[in-house]
């Protein structure tokens, strides 16, 4: 599914919707990525991993956070459309 409308229809960007989704993504992203780093660090300590193991675990959790954020943005676009077709 493309973010841009089909080339045949004239459209314009709905800026309030775009700003709303970006603002929510910044807020939720800070929480998701903060939890990923803190959770990776805490789990590494519980499992007795070295610093390298902790960094690898944090990177894996960061990747999961990216997947969560992509899903959030895609769902938010369905609720708050970015394009208005005329």
PDB file of C-alpha atoms in Angstrom:
ATOM      1  CA  UNK A   1       0.000   0.000   0.000  1.00  0.00           C
ATOM      2  CA  UNK A   2       1.555   3.256  -1.147  1.00  0.00           C
ATOM      3  CA  UNK A   3       1.466   6.443   0.931  1.00  0.00           C
ATOM      4  CA  UNK A   4       0.925   8.519  -2.219  1.00  0.00           C
ATOM      5  CA  UNK A   5      -2.370   8.612  -4.055  1.00  0.00           C
ATOM      6  CA  UNK A   6      -2.839   7.271  -7.553  1.00  0.00           C
ATOM      7  CA  UNK A   7      -1.379   9.478 -10.252  1.00  0.00           C
ATOM      8  CA  UNK A   8      -4.729  10.106 -11.975  1.00  0.00           C
ATOM      9  CA  UNK A   9      -6.487  11.827  -9.069  1.00  0.00           C
ATOM     10  CA  UNK A  10      -5.702  15.331  -7.875  1.00  0.00           C
ATOM     11  CA  UNK A  11      -4.955  15.336  -4.173  1.00  0.00           C
ATOM     12  CA  UNK A  12      -3.587  17.468  -1.385  1.00  0.00           C
ATOM     13  CA  UNK A  13      -1.897  16.726   1.910  1.00  0.00           C
ATOM     14  CA  UNK A  14      -4.038  17.034   5.046  1.00  0.00           C
ATOM     15  CA  UNK A  15      -1.428  18.689   7.281  1.00  0.00           C
ATOM     16  CA  UNK A  16      -3.331  18.484  10.604  1.00  0.00           C
ATOM     17  CA  UNK A  17      -3.557  14.700  10.205  1.00  0.00           C
ATOM     18  CA  UNK A  18       0.115  14.410   9.276  1.00  0.00           C
ATOM     19  CA  UNK A  19       1.193  16.531  12.253  1.00  0.00           C
ATOM     20  CA  UNK A  20      -1.060  14.547  14.619  1.00  0.00           C
ATOM     21  CA  UNK A  21       0.381  11.203  13.511  1.00  0.00           C
ATOM     22  CA  UNK A  22       3.986  12.450  13.615  1.00  0.00           C
ATOM     23  CA  UNK A  23       3.495  13.911  17.095  1.00  0.00           C
ATOM     24  CA  UNK A  24       1.975  10.682  18.382  1.00  0.00           C
ATOM     25  CA  UNK A  25       4.779   8.669  16.738  1.00  0.00           C
ATOM     26  CA  UNK A  26       7.421  10.781  18.499  1.00  0.00           C
ATOM     27  CA  UNK A  27       5.741  10.291  21.871  1.00  0.00           C
ATOM     28  CA  UNK A  28       5.104   6.568  21.441  1.00  0.00           C
ATOM     29  CA  UNK A  29       8.520   6.031  19.834  1.00  0.00           C
ATOM     30  CA  UNK A  30      10.276   7.523  22.857  1.00  0.00           C
ATOM     31  CA  UNK A  31       8.430   5.093  25.099  1.00  0.00           C
ATOM     32  CA  UNK A  32       8.938   2.057  22.847  1.00  0.00           C
ATOM     33  CA  UNK A  33      12.662   2.616  22.276  1.00  0.00           C
ATOM     34  CA  UNK A  34      13.283   3.586  25.898  1.00  0.00           C
ATOM     35  CA  UNK A  35      11.584   0.389  27.008  1.00  0.00           C
ATOM     36  CA  UNK A  36      13.598  -1.609  24.453  1.00  0.00           C
ATOM     37  CA  UNK A  37      16.937  -0.349  25.741  1.00  0.00           C
ATOM     38  CA  UNK A  38      15.990  -0.597  29.414  1.00  0.00           C
ATOM     39  CA  UNK A  39      14.394  -4.006  28.929  1.00  0.00           C
ATOM     40  CA  UNK A  40      17.419  -5.318  27.039  1.00  0.00           C
ATOM     41  CA  UNK A  41      19.739  -4.082  29.772  1.00  0.00           C
ATOM     42  CA  UNK A  42      17.580  -5.585  32.548  1.00  0.00           C
ATOM     43  CA  UNK A  43      17.176  -8.959  30.829  1.00  0.00           C
ATOM     44  CA  UNK A  44      20.922  -9.091  30.114  1.00  0.00           C
ATOM     45  CA  UNK A  45      21.644  -8.597  33.824  1.00  0.00           C
ATOM     46  CA  UNK A  46      19.114 -11.271  34.789  1.00  0.00           C
ATOM     47  CA  UNK A  47      20.684 -13.718  32.352  1.00  0.00           C
ATOM     48  CA  UNK A  48      24.236 -12.786  33.373  1.00  0.00           C
ATOM     49  CA  UNK A  49      25.256 -11.696  29.865  1.00  0.00           C
ATOM     50  CA  UNK A  50      28.395  -9.698  29.107  1.00  0.00           C
ATOM     51  CA  UNK A  51      28.301  -6.145  27.768  1.00  0.00           C
ATOM     52  CA  UNK A  52      28.402  -7.478  24.222  1.00  0.00           C
ATOM     53  CA  UNK A  53      25.447  -9.765  24.931  1.00  0.00           C
ATOM     54  CA  UNK A  54      23.555  -6.857  26.456  1.00  0.00           C
ATOM     55  CA  UNK A  55      24.173  -4.722  23.370  1.00  0.00           C
ATOM     56  CA  UNK A  56      23.043  -7.527  21.081  1.00  0.00           C
ATOM     57  CA  UNK A  57      19.879  -8.021  23.138  1.00  0.00           C
ATOM     58  CA  UNK A  58      19.209  -4.280  23.075  1.00  0.00           C
ATOM     59  CA  UNK A  59      19.662  -4.245  19.284  1.00  0.00           C
ATOM     60  CA  UNK A  60      17.172  -7.097  18.913  1.00  0.00           C
ATOM     61  CA  UNK A  61      14.659  -5.301  21.109  1.00  0.00           C
ATOM     62  CA  UNK A  62      15.295  -2.079  19.166  1.00  0.00           C
ATOM     63  CA  UNK A  63      14.430  -3.975  15.973  1.00  0.00           C
ATOM     64  CA  UNK A  64      11.192  -5.160  17.546  1.00  0.00           C
ATOM     65  CA  UNK A  65      10.504  -1.524  18.459  1.00  0.00           C
ATOM     66  CA  UNK A  66      10.983  -0.483  14.823  1.00  0.00           C
ATOM     67  CA  UNK A  67       8.439  -3.107  13.741  1.00  0.00           C
ATOM     68  CA  UNK A  68       5.997  -1.802  16.363  1.00  0.00           C
ATOM     69  CA  UNK A  69       6.451   1.793  15.192  1.00  0.00           C
ATOM     70  CA  UNK A  70       5.975   0.900  11.520  1.00  0.00           C
ATOM     71  CA  UNK A  71       2.756  -0.894  12.452  1.00  0.00           C
ATOM     72  CA  UNK A  72       1.613   2.116  14.452  1.00  0.00           C
ATOM     73  CA  UNK A  73       2.227   4.542  11.583  1.00  0.00           C
ATOM     74  CA  UNK A  74       0.418   2.283   9.106  1.00  0.00           C
ATOM     75  CA  UNK A  75      -2.612   1.926  11.388  1.00  0.00           C
ATOM     76  CA  UNK A  76      -2.627   5.654  12.179  1.00  0.00           C
ATOM     77  CA  UNK A  77      -2.751   6.441   8.457  1.00  0.00           C
ATOM     78  CA  UNK A  78      -5.956   4.453   8.148  1.00  0.00           C
ATOM     79  CA  UNK A  79      -7.598   6.481  10.895  1.00  0.00           C
ATOM     80  CA  UNK A  80      -6.049   9.861  10.019  1.00  0.00           C
ATOM     81  CA  UNK A  81      -5.627   9.885   6.219  1.00  0.00           C
ATOM     82  CA  UNK A  82      -2.700  11.917   4.895  1.00  0.00           C
ATOM     83  CA  UNK A  83      -4.220  12.625   1.474  1.00  0.00           C
ATOM     84  CA  UNK A  84      -7.468  14.278   0.425  1.00  0.00           C
ATOM     85  CA  UNK A  85      -8.589  13.313  -3.070  1.00  0.00           C
ATOM     86  CA  UNK A  86     -10.584  15.865  -5.017  1.00  0.00           C
TER      87      UNK A  86
END
